[in-house]
Amino acid sequence: QVQLVESGGGLVQPGGSLRLSCAASGFALVYYTIGWFRQAPGKEREGVACISSSGRSTYYADSVKGRFTISRDSAKNTVYLQMSSLKPEDTAIYYCAKSSYSDGPTCRRPSFVGSWGQGTQVTVSS
């Protein structure tokens, strides 16, 4: 049974940092693209960062390039999203997602996602 469990969300001041974790079970990360999506109130869910099955290819939304970094620990079967220089517009529920494929534009095509985590709230506010 595929499970994705996010953690690490919370309240942070503008300019601060947070690291989100996604602990995966029921499958091995090395066979699938994994991504982080976010959804703010009244907005569509958007792909923020994705990492390919090989770990050699990453994608970032323009809004987070240079501020967010996606990485993974295959031994722990866990994916991370390091977020720095956070802005109020980064406030959203962040979801971990497992693609149905090893590669492909998962972050730009949510239809590629086969499994979602329950989400973790990130609030950037002073």
PDB file of C-alpha atoms in Angstrom:
ATOM      1  CA  GLN A   1       0.000   0.000   0.000  1.00  0.00           C
ATOM      2  CA  VAL A   2       1.451   3.318  -1.103  1.00  0.00           C
ATOM      3  CA  GLN A   3       1.712   5.922   1.641  1.00  0.00           C
ATOM      4  CA  LEU A   4       3.195   9.419   1.604  1.00  0.00           C
ATOM      5  CA  VAL A   5       3.460  11.204   4.937  1.00  0.00           C
ATOM      6  CA  GLU A   6       4.487  14.861   4.976  1.00  0.00           C
ATOM      7  CA  SER A   7       5.924  16.707   7.943  1.00  0.00           C
ATOM      8  CA  GLY A   8       7.790  19.914   8.715  1.00  0.00           C
ATOM      9  CA  GLY A   9       5.178  22.544   7.963  1.00  0.00           C
ATOM     10  CA  GLY A  10       4.409  25.415  10.290  1.00  0.00           C
ATOM     11  CA  LEU A  11       4.421  29.155  10.794  1.00  0.00           C
ATOM     12  CA  VAL A  12       7.510  31.089   9.708  1.00  0.00           C
ATOM     13  CA  GLN A  13       8.317  34.761   9.265  1.00  0.00           C
ATOM     14  CA  PRO A  14       9.049  36.220   5.818  1.00  0.00           C
ATOM     15  CA  GLY A  15      12.643  35.530   4.878  1.00  0.00           C
ATOM     16  CA  GLY A  16      12.751  32.415   7.017  1.00  0.00           C
ATOM     17  CA  SER A  17      13.319  28.771   6.122  1.00  0.00           C
ATOM     18  CA  LEU A  18      11.554  25.453   6.527  1.00  0.00           C
ATOM     19  CA  ARG A  19      12.336  21.901   5.479  1.00  0.00           C
ATOM     20  CA  LEU A  20       9.487  19.621   4.526  1.00  0.00           C
ATOM     21  CA  SER A  21       9.865  15.845   4.602  1.00  0.00           C
ATOM     22  CA  CYS A  22       7.902  13.192   2.751  1.00  0.00           C
ATOM     23  CA  ALA A  23       8.318   9.676   4.114  1.00  0.00           C
ATOM     24  CA  ALA A  24       7.305   7.132   1.492  1.00  0.00           C
ATOM     25  CA  SER A  25       6.288   3.515   2.041  1.00  0.00           C
ATOM     26  CA  GLY A  26       4.902   0.743  -0.108  1.00  0.00           C
ATOM     27  CA  PHE A  27       7.224   1.529  -3.005  1.00  0.00           C
ATOM     28  CA  ALA A  28      10.814   2.610  -3.700  1.00  0.00           C
ATOM     29  CA  LEU A  29      11.536   6.220  -4.630  1.00  0.00           C
ATOM     30  CA  VAL A  30      14.174   5.186  -7.163  1.00  0.00           C
ATOM     31  CA  TYR A  31      11.485   3.946  -9.553  1.00  0.00           C
ATOM     32  CA  TYR A  32       9.220   7.004  -9.671  1.00  0.00           C
ATOM     33  CA  THR A  33       9.249  10.750 -10.083  1.00  0.00           C
ATOM     34  CA  ILE A  34       8.293  12.436  -6.822  1.00  0.00           C
ATOM     35  CA  GLY A  35       7.037  15.970  -6.529  1.00  0.00           C
ATOM     36  CA  TRP A  36       5.898  18.677  -4.172  1.00  0.00           C
ATOM     37  CA  PHE A  37       2.716  20.537  -5.020  1.00  0.00           C
ATOM     38  CA  ARG A  38       0.994  23.343  -3.175  1.00  0.00           C
ATOM     39  CA  GLN A  39      -2.476  24.787  -3.034  1.00  0.00           C
ATOM     40  CA  ALA A  40      -3.374  28.168  -1.628  1.00  0.00           C
ATOM     41  CA  PRO A  41      -6.967  29.145  -0.779  1.00  0.00           C
ATOM     42  CA  GLY A  42      -8.923  29.912  -3.924  1.00  0.00           C
ATOM     43  CA  LYS A  43      -6.117  28.802  -6.220  1.00  0.00           C
ATOM     44  CA  GLU A  44      -5.393  25.704  -8.249  1.00  0.00           C
ATOM     45  CA  ARG A  45      -2.889  23.140  -7.065  1.00  0.00           C
ATOM     46  CA  GLU A  46       0.490  23.811  -8.662  1.00  0.00           C
ATOM     47  CA  GLY A  47       3.641  21.770  -9.039  1.00  0.00           C
ATOM     48  CA  VAL A  48       6.477  23.378  -7.088  1.00  0.00           C
ATOM     49  CA  ALA A  49       9.391  20.962  -7.426  1.00  0.00           C
ATOM     50  CA  CYS A  50       9.902  17.480  -8.829  1.00  0.00           C
ATOM     51  CA  ILE A  51      12.760  14.995  -8.851  1.00  0.00           C
ATOM     52  CA  SER A  52      13.089  12.185 -11.372  1.00  0.00           C
ATOM     53  CA  SER A  53      13.440   8.508 -10.528  1.00  0.00           C
ATOM     54  CA  SER A  54      17.178   8.651 -11.197  1.00  0.00           C
ATOM     55  CA  GLY A  55      17.544  11.711  -8.999  1.00  0.00           C
ATOM     56  CA  ARG A  56      19.550  13.418 -11.728  1.00  0.00           C
ATOM     57  CA  SER A  57      16.778  15.629 -13.060  1.00  0.00           C
ATOM     58  CA  THR A  58      14.848  18.252 -11.124  1.00  0.00           C
ATOM     59  CA  TYR A  59      12.185  20.772 -12.009  1.00  0.00           C
ATOM     60  CA  TYR A  60      11.236  23.958 -10.199  1.00  0.00           C
ATOM     61  CA  ALA A  61       8.385  26.346 -10.761  1.00  0.00           C
ATOM     62  CA  ASP A  62       9.603  29.811 -11.733  1.00  0.00           C
ATOM     63  CA  SER A  63       8.145  31.232  -8.533  1.00  0.00           C
ATOM     64  CA  VAL A  64      10.486  29.160  -6.335  1.00  0.00           C
ATOM     65  CA  LYS A  65      13.665  28.842  -8.430  1.00  0.00           C
ATOM     66  CA  GLY A  66      16.726  29.762  -6.424  1.00  0.00           C
ATOM     67  CA  ARG A  67      14.819  29.535  -3.130  1.00  0.00           C
ATOM     68  CA  PHE A  68      13.600  25.928  -2.919  1.00  0.00           C
ATOM     69  CA  THR A  69      15.612  22.728  -3.273  1.00  0.00           C
ATOM     70  CA  ILE A  70      14.215  19.217  -3.668  1.00  0.00           C
ATOM     71  CA  SER A  71      16.334  16.259  -2.631  1.00  0.00           C
ATOM     72  CA  ARG A  72      15.939  12.683  -1.537  1.00  0.00           C
ATOM     73  CA  ASP A  73      17.512  10.047   0.682  1.00  0.00           C
ATOM     74  CA  SER A  74      16.996   6.707  -1.039  1.00  0.00           C
ATOM     75  CA  ALA A  75      18.137   4.766   2.014  1.00  0.00           C
ATOM     76  CA  LYS A  76      15.416   6.422   4.099  1.00  0.00           C
ATOM     77  CA  ASN A  77      12.934   6.440   1.191  1.00  0.00           C
ATOM     78  CA  THR A  78      12.305  10.089   1.986  1.00  0.00           C
ATOM     79  CA  VAL A  79      12.072  13.227  -0.144  1.00  0.00           C
ATOM     80  CA  TYR A  80      12.778  16.699   1.193  1.00  0.00           C
ATOM     81  CA  LEU A  81      11.881  20.227   0.177  1.00  0.00           C
ATOM     82  CA  GLN A  82      14.224  22.854   1.601  1.00  0.00           C
ATOM     83  CA  MET A  83      12.514  26.229   1.437  1.00  0.00           C
ATOM     84  CA  SER A  84      14.448  29.441   1.999  1.00  0.00           C
ATOM     85  CA  SER A  85      13.740  33.160   1.676  1.00  0.00           C
ATOM     86  CA  LEU A  86      10.082  32.390   2.218  1.00  0.00           C
ATOM     87  CA  LYS A  87       7.478  34.916   1.151  1.00  0.00           C
ATOM     88  CA  PRO A  88       3.850  35.397   2.238  1.00  0.00           C
ATOM     89  CA  GLU A  89       2.783  34.157  -1.206  1.00  0.00           C
ATOM     90  CA  ASP A  90       4.375  30.782  -0.390  1.00  0.00           C
ATOM     91  CA  THR A  91       1.587  30.228   2.144  1.00  0.00           C
ATOM     92  CA  ALA A  92      -0.294  27.076   1.132  1.00  0.00           C
ATOM     93  CA  ILE A  93      -0.895  23.444   1.913  1.00  0.00           C
ATOM     94  CA  TYR A  94       2.049  21.489   0.545  1.00  0.00           C
ATOM     95  CA  TYR A  95       1.470  17.990  -0.799  1.00  0.00           C
ATOM     96  CA  CYS A  96       3.907  15.225  -1.604  1.00  0.00           C
ATOM     97  CA  ALA A  97       3.024  13.339  -4.770  1.00  0.00           C
ATOM     98  CA  LYS A  98       4.129  10.114  -6.417  1.00  0.00           C
ATOM     99  CA  SER A  99       3.993   9.995 -10.169  1.00  0.00           C
ATOM    100  CA  SER A 100       2.655   6.943 -11.957  1.00  0.00           C
ATOM    101  CA  TYR A 101       5.813   7.112 -14.106  1.00  0.00           C
ATOM    102  CA  SER A 102       9.563   7.095 -13.634  1.00  0.00           C
ATOM    103  CA  ASP A 103       9.981  10.288 -15.628  1.00  0.00           C
ATOM    104  CA  GLY A 104       7.878  12.917 -17.381  1.00  0.00           C
ATOM    105  CA  PRO A 105       6.546  16.408 -16.662  1.00  0.00           C
ATOM    106  CA  THR A 106       4.750  15.487 -13.449  1.00  0.00           C
ATOM    107  CA  CYS A 107       5.029  18.966 -11.938  1.00  0.00           C
ATOM    108  CA  ARG A 108       3.390  20.498 -14.993  1.00  0.00           C
ATOM    109  CA  ARG A 109       0.822  17.708 -15.423  1.00  0.00           C
ATOM    110  CA  PRO A 110      -0.881  16.719 -12.149  1.00  0.00           C
ATOM    111  CA  SER A 111      -2.695  14.003 -14.100  1.00  0.00           C
ATOM    112  CA  PHE A 112       0.600  12.091 -13.945  1.00  0.00           C
ATOM    113  CA  VAL A 113       0.248  11.821 -10.158  1.00  0.00           C
ATOM    114  CA  GLY A 114      -0.877   8.443  -8.895  1.00  0.00           C
ATOM    115  CA  SER A 115      -0.771   9.039  -5.144  1.00  0.00           C
ATOM    116  CA  TRP A 116      -0.980  12.070  -2.871  1.00  0.00           C
ATOM    117  CA  GLY A 117       0.009  12.694   0.701  1.00  0.00           C
ATOM    118  CA  GLN A 118      -2.362  14.311   3.179  1.00  0.00           C
ATOM    119  CA  GLY A 119      -0.611  17.690   3.029  1.00  0.00           C
ATOM    120  CA  THR A 120       1.137  19.953   5.499  1.00  0.00           C
ATOM    121  CA  GLN A 121       0.317  23.610   6.099  1.00  0.00           C
ATOM    122  CA  VAL A 122       2.990  26.249   5.527  1.00  0.00           C
ATOM    123  CA  THR A 123       2.162  29.771   6.660  1.00  0.00           C
ATOM    124  CA  VAL A 124       4.523  32.670   6.023  1.00  0.00           C
ATOM    125  CA  SER A 125       3.520  35.678   8.080  1.00  0.00           C
ATOM    126  CA  SER A 126       4.953  38.264  10.425  1.00  0.00           C
TER     127      SER A 126
END
